[in-house]
XYZ file of C-alpha atoms in Angstrom:
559
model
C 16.530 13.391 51.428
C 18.396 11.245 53.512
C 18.847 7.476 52.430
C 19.213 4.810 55.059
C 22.223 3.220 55.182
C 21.960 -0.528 53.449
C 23.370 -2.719 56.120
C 23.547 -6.297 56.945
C 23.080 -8.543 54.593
C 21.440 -6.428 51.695
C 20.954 -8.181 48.587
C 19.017 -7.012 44.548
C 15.396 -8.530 45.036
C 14.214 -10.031 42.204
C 15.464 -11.130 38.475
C 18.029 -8.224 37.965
C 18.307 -7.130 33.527
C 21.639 -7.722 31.886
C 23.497 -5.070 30.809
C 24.451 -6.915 27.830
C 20.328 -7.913 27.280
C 20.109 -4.101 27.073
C 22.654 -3.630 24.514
C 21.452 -5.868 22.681
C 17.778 -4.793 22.914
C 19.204 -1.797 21.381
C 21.180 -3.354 18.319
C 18.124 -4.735 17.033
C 15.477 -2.264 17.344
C 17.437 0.815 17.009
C 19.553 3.421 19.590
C 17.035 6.349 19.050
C 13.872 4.211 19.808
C 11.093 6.183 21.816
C 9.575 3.125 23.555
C 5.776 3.280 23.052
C 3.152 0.961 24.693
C 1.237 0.240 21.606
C 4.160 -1.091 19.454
C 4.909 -3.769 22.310
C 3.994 -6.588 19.806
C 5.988 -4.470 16.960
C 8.693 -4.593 19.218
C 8.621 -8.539 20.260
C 8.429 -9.192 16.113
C 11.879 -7.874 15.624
C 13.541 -9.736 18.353
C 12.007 -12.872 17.261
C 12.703 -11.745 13.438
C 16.612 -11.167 14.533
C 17.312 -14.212 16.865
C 14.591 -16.365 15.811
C 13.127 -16.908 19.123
C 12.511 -14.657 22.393
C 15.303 -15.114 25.159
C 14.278 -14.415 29.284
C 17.185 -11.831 29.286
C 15.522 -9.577 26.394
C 12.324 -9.661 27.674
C 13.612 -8.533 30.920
C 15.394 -6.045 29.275
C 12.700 -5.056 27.145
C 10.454 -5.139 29.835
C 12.747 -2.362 31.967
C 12.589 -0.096 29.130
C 9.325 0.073 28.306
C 9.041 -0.041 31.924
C 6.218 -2.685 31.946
C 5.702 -5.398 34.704
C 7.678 -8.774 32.821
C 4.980 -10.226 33.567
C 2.830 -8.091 31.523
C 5.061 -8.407 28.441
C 5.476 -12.295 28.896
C 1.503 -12.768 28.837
C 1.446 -10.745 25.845
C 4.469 -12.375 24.250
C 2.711 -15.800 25.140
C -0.568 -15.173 23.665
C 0.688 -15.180 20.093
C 1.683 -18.170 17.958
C 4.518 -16.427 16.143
C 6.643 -15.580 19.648
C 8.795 -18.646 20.644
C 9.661 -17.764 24.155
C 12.742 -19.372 25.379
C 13.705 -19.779 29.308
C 17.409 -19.914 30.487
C 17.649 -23.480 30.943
C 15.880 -24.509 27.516
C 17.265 -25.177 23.707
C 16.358 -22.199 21.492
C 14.675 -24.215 18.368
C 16.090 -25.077 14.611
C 17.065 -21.937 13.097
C 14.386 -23.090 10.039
C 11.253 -23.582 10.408
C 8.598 -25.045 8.211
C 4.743 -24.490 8.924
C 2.482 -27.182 7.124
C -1.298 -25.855 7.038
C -3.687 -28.499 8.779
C -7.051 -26.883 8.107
C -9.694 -28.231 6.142
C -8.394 -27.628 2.459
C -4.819 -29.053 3.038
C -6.216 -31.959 4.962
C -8.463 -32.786 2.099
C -4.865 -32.310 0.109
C -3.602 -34.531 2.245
C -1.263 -32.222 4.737
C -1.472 -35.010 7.369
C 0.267 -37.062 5.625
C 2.526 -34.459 4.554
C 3.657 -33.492 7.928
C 4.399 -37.473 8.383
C 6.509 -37.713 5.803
C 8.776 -34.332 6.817
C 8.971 -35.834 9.754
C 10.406 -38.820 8.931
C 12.506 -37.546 6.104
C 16.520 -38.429 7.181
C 17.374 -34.806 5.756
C 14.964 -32.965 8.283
C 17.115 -33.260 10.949
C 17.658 -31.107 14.588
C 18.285 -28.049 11.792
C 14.942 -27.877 10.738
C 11.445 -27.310 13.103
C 7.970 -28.796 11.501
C 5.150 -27.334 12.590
C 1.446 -28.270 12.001
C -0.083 -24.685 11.560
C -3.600 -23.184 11.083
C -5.072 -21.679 8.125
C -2.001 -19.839 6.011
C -5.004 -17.909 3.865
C -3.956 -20.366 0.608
C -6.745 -22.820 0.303
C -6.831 -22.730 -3.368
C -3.412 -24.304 -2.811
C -3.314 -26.507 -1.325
C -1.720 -28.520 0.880
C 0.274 -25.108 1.349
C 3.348 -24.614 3.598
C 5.476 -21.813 4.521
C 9.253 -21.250 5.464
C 9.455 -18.075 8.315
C 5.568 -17.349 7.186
C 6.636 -16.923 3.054
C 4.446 -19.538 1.517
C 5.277 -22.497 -0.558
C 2.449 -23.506 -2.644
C 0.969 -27.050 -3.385
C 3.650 -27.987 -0.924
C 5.178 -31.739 -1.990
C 8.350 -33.219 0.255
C 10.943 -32.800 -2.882
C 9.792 -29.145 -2.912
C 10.289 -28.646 0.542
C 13.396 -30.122 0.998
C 14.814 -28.243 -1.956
C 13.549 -24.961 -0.518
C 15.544 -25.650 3.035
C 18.539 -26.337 0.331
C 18.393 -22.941 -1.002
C 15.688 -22.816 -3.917
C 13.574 -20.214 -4.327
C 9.874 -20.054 -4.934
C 7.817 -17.939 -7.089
C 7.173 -14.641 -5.885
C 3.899 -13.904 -5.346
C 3.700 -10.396 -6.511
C 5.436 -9.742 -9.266
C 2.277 -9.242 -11.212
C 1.092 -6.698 -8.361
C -0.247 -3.131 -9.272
C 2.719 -1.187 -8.340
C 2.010 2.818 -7.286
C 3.373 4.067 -10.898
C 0.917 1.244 -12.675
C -1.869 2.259 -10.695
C -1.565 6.151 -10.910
C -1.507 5.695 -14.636
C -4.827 3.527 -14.618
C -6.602 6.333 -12.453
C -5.618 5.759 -9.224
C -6.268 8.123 -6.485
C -7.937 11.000 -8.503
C -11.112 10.173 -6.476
C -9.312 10.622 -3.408
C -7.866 13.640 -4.630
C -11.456 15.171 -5.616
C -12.406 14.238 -1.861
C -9.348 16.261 -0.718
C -10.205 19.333 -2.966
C -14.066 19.438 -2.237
C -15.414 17.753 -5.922
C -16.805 15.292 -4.527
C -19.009 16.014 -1.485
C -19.333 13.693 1.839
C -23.355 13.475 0.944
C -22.563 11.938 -2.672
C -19.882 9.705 -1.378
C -22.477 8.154 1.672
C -25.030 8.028 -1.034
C -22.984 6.193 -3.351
C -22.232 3.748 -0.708
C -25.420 2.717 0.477
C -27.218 2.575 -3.087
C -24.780 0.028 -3.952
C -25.664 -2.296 -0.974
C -22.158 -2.687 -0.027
C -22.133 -4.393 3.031
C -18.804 -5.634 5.602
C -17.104 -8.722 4.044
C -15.420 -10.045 6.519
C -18.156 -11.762 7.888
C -20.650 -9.580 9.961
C -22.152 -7.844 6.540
C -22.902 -4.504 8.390
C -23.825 -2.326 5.911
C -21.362 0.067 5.029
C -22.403 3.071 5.005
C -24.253 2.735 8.160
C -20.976 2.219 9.898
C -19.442 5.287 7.967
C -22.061 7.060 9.194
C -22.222 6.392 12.679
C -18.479 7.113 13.037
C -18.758 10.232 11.508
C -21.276 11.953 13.671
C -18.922 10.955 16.318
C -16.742 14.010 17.997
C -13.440 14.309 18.613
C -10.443 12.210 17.823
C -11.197 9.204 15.226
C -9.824 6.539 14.152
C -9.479 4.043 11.145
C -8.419 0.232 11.427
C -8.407 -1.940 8.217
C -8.846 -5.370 9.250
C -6.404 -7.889 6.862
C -6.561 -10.792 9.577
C -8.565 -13.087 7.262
C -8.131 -16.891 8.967
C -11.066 -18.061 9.019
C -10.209 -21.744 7.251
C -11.400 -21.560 3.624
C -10.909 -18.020 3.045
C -8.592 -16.421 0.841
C -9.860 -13.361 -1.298
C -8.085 -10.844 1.075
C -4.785 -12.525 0.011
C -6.232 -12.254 -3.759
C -6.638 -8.612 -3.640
C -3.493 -7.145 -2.093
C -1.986 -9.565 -4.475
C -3.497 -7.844 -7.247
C -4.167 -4.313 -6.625
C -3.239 -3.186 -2.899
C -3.457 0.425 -3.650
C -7.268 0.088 -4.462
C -7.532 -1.182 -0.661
C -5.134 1.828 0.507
C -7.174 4.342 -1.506
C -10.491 3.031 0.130
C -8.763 3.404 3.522
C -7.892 7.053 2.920
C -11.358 7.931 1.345
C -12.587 6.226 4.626
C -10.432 8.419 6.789
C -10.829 11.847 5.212
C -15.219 11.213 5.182
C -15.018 10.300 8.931
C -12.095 13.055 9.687
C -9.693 11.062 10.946
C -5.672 11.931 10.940
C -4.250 8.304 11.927
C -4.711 4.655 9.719
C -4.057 1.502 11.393
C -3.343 -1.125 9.188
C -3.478 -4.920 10.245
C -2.089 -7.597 8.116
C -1.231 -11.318 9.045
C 2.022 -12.657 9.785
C 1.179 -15.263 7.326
C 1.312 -12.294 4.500
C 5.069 -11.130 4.595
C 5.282 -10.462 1.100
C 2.342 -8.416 1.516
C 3.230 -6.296 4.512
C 6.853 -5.514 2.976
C 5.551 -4.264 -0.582
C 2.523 -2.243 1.569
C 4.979 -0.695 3.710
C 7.381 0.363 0.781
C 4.123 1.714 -1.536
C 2.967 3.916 1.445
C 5.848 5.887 1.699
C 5.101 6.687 -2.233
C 1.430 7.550 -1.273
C 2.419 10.119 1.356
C 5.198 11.749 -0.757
C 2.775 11.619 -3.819
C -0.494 13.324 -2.234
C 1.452 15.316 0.586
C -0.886 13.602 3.406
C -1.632 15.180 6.667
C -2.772 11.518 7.448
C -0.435 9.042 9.890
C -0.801 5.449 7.776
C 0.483 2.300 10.751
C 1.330 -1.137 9.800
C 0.473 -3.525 12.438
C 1.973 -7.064 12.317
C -0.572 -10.169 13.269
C 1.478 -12.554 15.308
C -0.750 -15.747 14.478
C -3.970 -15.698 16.372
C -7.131 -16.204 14.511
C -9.056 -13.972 17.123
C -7.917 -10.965 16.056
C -10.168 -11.392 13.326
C -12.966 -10.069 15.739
C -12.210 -6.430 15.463
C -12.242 -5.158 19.197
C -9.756 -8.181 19.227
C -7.945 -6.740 16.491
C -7.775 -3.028 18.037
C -6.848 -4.851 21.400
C -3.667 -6.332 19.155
C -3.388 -3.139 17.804
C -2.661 -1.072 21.282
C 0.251 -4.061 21.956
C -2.167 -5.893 24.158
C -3.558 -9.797 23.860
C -6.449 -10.036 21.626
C -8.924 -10.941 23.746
C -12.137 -9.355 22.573
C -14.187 -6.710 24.179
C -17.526 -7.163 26.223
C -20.116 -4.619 24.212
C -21.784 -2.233 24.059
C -19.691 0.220 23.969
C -19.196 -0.948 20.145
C -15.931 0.251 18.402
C -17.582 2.531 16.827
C -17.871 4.884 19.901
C -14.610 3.367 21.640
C -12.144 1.628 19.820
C -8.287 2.549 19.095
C -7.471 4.163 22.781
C -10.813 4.222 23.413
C -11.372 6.641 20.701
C -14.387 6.145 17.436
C -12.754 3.858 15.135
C -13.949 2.755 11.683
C -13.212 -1.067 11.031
C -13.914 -2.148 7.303
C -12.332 -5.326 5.993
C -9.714 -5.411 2.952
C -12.520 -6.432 0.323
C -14.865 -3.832 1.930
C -12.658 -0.919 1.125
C -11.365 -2.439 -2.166
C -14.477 -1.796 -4.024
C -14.941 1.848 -2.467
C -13.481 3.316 -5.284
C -15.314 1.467 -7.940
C -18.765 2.983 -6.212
C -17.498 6.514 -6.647
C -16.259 6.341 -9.800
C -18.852 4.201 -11.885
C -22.061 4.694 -8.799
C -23.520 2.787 -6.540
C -26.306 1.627 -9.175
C -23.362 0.103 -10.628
C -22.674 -1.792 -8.237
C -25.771 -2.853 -7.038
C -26.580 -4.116 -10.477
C -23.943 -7.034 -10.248
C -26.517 -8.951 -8.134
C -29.830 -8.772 -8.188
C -32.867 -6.558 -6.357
C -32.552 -9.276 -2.865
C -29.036 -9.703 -3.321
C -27.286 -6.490 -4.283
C -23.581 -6.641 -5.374
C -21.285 -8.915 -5.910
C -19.130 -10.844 -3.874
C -15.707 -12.524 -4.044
C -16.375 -16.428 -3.308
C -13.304 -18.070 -1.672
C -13.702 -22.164 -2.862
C -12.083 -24.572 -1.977
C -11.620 -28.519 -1.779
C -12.828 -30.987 -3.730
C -13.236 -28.708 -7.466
C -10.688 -29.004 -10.082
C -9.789 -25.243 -10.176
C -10.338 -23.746 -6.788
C -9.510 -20.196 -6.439
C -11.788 -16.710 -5.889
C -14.846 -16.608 -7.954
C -16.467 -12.825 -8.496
C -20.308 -13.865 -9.144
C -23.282 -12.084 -7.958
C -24.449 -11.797 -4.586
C -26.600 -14.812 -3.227
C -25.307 -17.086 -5.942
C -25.180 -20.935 -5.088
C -23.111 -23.510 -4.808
C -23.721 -25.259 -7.540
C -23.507 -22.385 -10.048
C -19.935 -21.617 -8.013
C -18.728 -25.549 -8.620
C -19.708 -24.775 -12.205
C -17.646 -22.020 -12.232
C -14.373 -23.842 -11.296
C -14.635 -26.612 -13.591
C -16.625 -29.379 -11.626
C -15.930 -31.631 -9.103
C -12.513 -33.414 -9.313
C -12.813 -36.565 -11.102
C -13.854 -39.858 -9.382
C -15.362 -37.605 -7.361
C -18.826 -37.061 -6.227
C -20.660 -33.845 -4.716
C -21.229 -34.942 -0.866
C -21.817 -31.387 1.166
C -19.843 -27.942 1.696
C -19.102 -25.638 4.089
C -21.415 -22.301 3.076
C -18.916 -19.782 5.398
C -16.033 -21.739 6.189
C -14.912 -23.088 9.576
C -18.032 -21.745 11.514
C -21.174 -21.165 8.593
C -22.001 -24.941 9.341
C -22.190 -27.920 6.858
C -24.808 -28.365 4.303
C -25.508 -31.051 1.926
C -25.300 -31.489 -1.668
C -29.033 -31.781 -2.005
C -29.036 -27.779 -0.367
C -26.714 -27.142 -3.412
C -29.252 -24.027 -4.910
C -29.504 -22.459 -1.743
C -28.488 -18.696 -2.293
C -25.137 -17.814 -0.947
C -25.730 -14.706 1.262
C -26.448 -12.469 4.296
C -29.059 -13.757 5.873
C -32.012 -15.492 4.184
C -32.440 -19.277 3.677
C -28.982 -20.339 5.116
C -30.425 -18.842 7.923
C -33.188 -21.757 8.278
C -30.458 -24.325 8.166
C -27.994 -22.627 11.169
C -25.604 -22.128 8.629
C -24.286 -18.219 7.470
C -22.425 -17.043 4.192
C -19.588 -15.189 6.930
C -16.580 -14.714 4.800
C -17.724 -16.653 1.794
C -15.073 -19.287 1.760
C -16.937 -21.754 0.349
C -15.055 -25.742 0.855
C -16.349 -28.338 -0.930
C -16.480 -31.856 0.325
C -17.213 -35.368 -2.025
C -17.988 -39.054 -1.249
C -14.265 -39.453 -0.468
C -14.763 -37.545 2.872
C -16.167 -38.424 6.397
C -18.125 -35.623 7.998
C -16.752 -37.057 11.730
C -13.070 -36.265 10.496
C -13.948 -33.048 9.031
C -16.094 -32.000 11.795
C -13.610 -33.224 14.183
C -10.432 -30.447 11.998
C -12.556 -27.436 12.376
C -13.511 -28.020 16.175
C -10.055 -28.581 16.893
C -9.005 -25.669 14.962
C -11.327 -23.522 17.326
C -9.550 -25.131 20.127
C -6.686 -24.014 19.390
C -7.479 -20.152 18.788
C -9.598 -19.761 21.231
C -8.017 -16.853 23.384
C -9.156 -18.909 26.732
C -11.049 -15.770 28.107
C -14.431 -16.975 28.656
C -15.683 -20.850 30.129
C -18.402 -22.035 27.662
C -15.392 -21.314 24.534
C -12.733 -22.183 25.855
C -13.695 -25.485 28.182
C -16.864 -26.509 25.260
C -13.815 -27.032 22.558
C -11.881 -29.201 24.594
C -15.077 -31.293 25.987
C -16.529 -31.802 22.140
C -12.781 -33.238 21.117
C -12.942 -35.651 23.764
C -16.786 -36.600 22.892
C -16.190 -37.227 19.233
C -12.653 -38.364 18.744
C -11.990 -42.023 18.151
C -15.795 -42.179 18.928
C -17.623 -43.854 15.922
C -20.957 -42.878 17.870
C -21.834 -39.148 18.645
C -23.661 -39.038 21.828
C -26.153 -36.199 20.354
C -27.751 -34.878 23.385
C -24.992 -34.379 25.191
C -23.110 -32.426 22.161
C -26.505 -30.525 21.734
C -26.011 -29.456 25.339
C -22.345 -27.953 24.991
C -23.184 -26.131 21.677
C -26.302 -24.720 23.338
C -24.120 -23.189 26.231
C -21.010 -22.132 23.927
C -23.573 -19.899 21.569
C -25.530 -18.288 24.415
C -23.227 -17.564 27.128
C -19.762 -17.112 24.988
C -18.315 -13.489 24.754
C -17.826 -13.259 20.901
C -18.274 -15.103 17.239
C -15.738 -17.415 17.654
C -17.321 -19.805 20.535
C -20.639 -18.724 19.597
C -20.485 -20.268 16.596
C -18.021 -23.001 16.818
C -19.779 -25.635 17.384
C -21.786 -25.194 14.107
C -19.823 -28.027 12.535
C -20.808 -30.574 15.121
C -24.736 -29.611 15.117
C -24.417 -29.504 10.710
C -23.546 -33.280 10.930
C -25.759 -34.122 13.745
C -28.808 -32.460 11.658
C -27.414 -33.348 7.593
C -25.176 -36.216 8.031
C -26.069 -38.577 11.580
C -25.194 -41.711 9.624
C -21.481 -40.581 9.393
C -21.459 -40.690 13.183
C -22.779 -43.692 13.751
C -26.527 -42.180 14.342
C -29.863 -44.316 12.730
């Protein structure tokens, strides 16, 4: 085919990639890499991982290789916390970086005051970036800080500075259940029954739903509804585990993988051989490194240990608390911004490339191998006949030992205060948040309400959610703490839809500095936001604000 002859005063249109940008695209995510769309997010982690920030040049070249529009990458790249995108003509920031957690158990731990001080401190200089951050998952230590997302607990200024200076802190997991530990305790002989035929699909649904077991990452679907409705689906199947706990207050996903991550792996694969599927996505915060890296390394033991025919995928959160909603989550997933899905269709019949997808949360699929091995009446008998189960309480705040409690289903506040030694001393019981950031506020005097799915919270406009339970004393006003979980909404909203998005920003201006809530106007906004927002996260944001307008008026200057 002929070409026409470029004449005249031809010139490149548009930003041409660097050779050099391409080469060193390359260097850091490998010479044999087959570019895939999904792991776009995968791919933007290890340029920010190598360089500590996201240059124009390798996101151009990136862009050309993957050969997606730039500006398709840069909205992606832009939508997540974690991604510091830097133009040509701007400073690249400190190579450290510490994150202080601002969410409601570090600001009762003081973390404002915290961040202050870092500031201010002569040896944080240009070197060294403070960030106030959202929830880091570590309530129950709060005020809690990381350095490049690996956590420093009960954070302090000497302890910081001493970190940045080359001290180490505690690791985490070396009291984990390694794959050796947990093969000697049992491990994975259920699944392996599964695999051979002992243990039929009929016992294993059976099981599930005489136990009661229900989603814990909020919704409390019961389980083996959702097993079953993704099993009688055809075709290719999918299943996504959902470790994205940040709701503020919650921290029992953390506790678990902690503990005994191959209980939450075996659950996964029981999961995936009952529904038939061949692929495992597996989501974990960016706020769990530690996690992620042991996960990754005891995987390739599981696969070499049972021979699997099943494909097990890490997927790296990049620090939005949206992708807790699980079409979010699978929208994260496929290397895409997690802005949830309209529905129906339900994930269930279109989820990971529009394929069935089973979504259980980390606690969910922990105790899955506990119901096949000791029953489902087992289970069940933890709780009690209108609260089956039991249930791992995240608290919080104002007790002297916060930390998970395991107690029976519907249990109540006050028997969970109990539990962790009492309220902190010269402090009194004021209220407490039944379901963190967005189950609403309740008072002391609702202190025996049961703490569960549905029920009597239900008559107060609170839910259990999560069961990150924060409690609050005297000491605290209900306009500040009202005033850090709206603005924590604020700032994870994804922006997609008006009422969410714009009803955020308008309750900050209402309220702040305001020592009198105008009531009817904030009833207004939180009326729109819950009917006409897309998903959970406007829907029920403004739950804080309508709490203290109902429980505690006097704290906003209401007679």
């Amino acid at each position: 085919m002929l070409q026409r002859k470029k004449i005249g005063n031809f010139k490149p249109k548009g930003r041409q990639v660097k050779i050099e940008a391409i080469k060193e695209l390359y260097k850091i995510i490998g010479d044999n890499t087959e570019f895939k769309r999904d792991m776009l997010i995968e791919y933007l982690h290890l340029i920010q991982d190598a360089n500590g920030y996201i240059s124009s040049d390798l996101m151009e070249a990136l862009s050309n290789e993957m050969k997606l529009p730039l500006v398709e990458v840069w909205e992606v790249a832009s939508f997540y916390d974690h991604f510091d995108l830097i133009k040509d003509n701007e400073t690249p920031p400190p190579k450290k970086t510490i994150r202080v957690c601002n969410s409601l158990s570090c600001f009762l731990n003081g973390s404002s005051n915290l961040i202050k001080e870092l500031k201010e401190d002569s040896y944080i200089n240009d070197d060294v970036r403070i960030i106030e951050a959202p929830c880091l998952g570590a309530c129950d230590m709060a005020p809690a800080a990381a350095q490049k997302h690996y956590l420093i607990p009960k954070a302090n200024k000497n302890k910081i500075v001493k970190i940045l200076s080359g001290s180490k802190v505690k690791d985490p997991l070396e009291n984990t259940i390694d794959f050796d530990q947990y093969i000697k305790s049992g491990g994975y002989s259920s699944l392996v029954k599964i695999i051979d035929g002992k243990i039929t699909h009929s016992k294993i649904l059976n099981e599930i739903k005489v136990s009661g077991l229900r989603g814990l990452g909020g919704a409390g679907f019961p389980t083996f509804k959702k097993w079953e409705i993704v099993s009688s689906e055809k075709g290719i199947k999918y299943v996504a585990v959902n470790g994205d706990e940040g709701e503020p207050g919650t921290f029992k996903d953390r506790f678990y993988l902690e503990k005994d991550p191959h209980r939450v792996l075996e659950g996964m694969l029981i999961a995936a051989y009952f529904i038939g599927a061949k692929d495992c996505y597996f989501y974990i915060r960016d706020e769990y490194p530690e996690i992620r890296i042991f996960i990754n390394k005891e995987i390739k033991k599981v696969k070499l240990y049972l021979n699997l025919n099943i494909n097990i995928h890490i997927r790296r959160g990049a620090g939005a608390y949206i992708c807790g909603e699980e079409s979010a989550m699978i929208e994260s997933i496929e290397g895409k911004r997690g802005l949830p899905r309209h529905r129906p269709p339900y994930v269930a019949q279109k989820g990971i490339f529009n394929k069935p997808t089973l979504v259980n949360n980390i606690e969910t699929l922990y105790w899955i191998r506990e119901i096949i091995e000791k029953g489902g009446k087992n289970f069940a008998s933890k709780g009690s006949k209108d609260h089956p189960g039991a249930r791992s309480y995240s608290v919080s705040g104002r007790v002297k030992y916060p930390g998970v409690v395991f107690a029976p289903a519907g249990s109540t506040v006050n028997e969970l205060i109990q539990k962790c030694g009492g309220i902190l001393d010269g402090h009194k019981f004021k209220a407490y948040l039944p379901g963190g950031a967005s189950g609403g506020i309740l008072p002391s005097a609702k202190g025996d309400v049961p703490l569960d799915f549905g029920g009597e919270l239900t008559k107060y406009g609170c839910f259990v959610g999560s069961h990150a339970i924060v409690i609050l004393s005297d000491k605290d006003n209900l306009a500040d703490v009202a005033l850090n979980l709206i603005s924590f909404f604020k700032h994870e909203s994804c922006g997609q839809c008006t009422p969410c998005r714009n009803g955020t920003e308008k309750i900050i201006k209402i309220i702040k500095n305001n020592s009198k809530w105008d009531k009817d106007l904030l009833s207004d906004i939180s009326e729109v936001m819950a009917n006409a927002s897309i998903c959970g996260l406007g829907q029920a944001a403004s739950n804080p604000i309508l709490s203290v307008l109902k429980f505690f008026p006097k704290d906003v200057g209401i007679k």
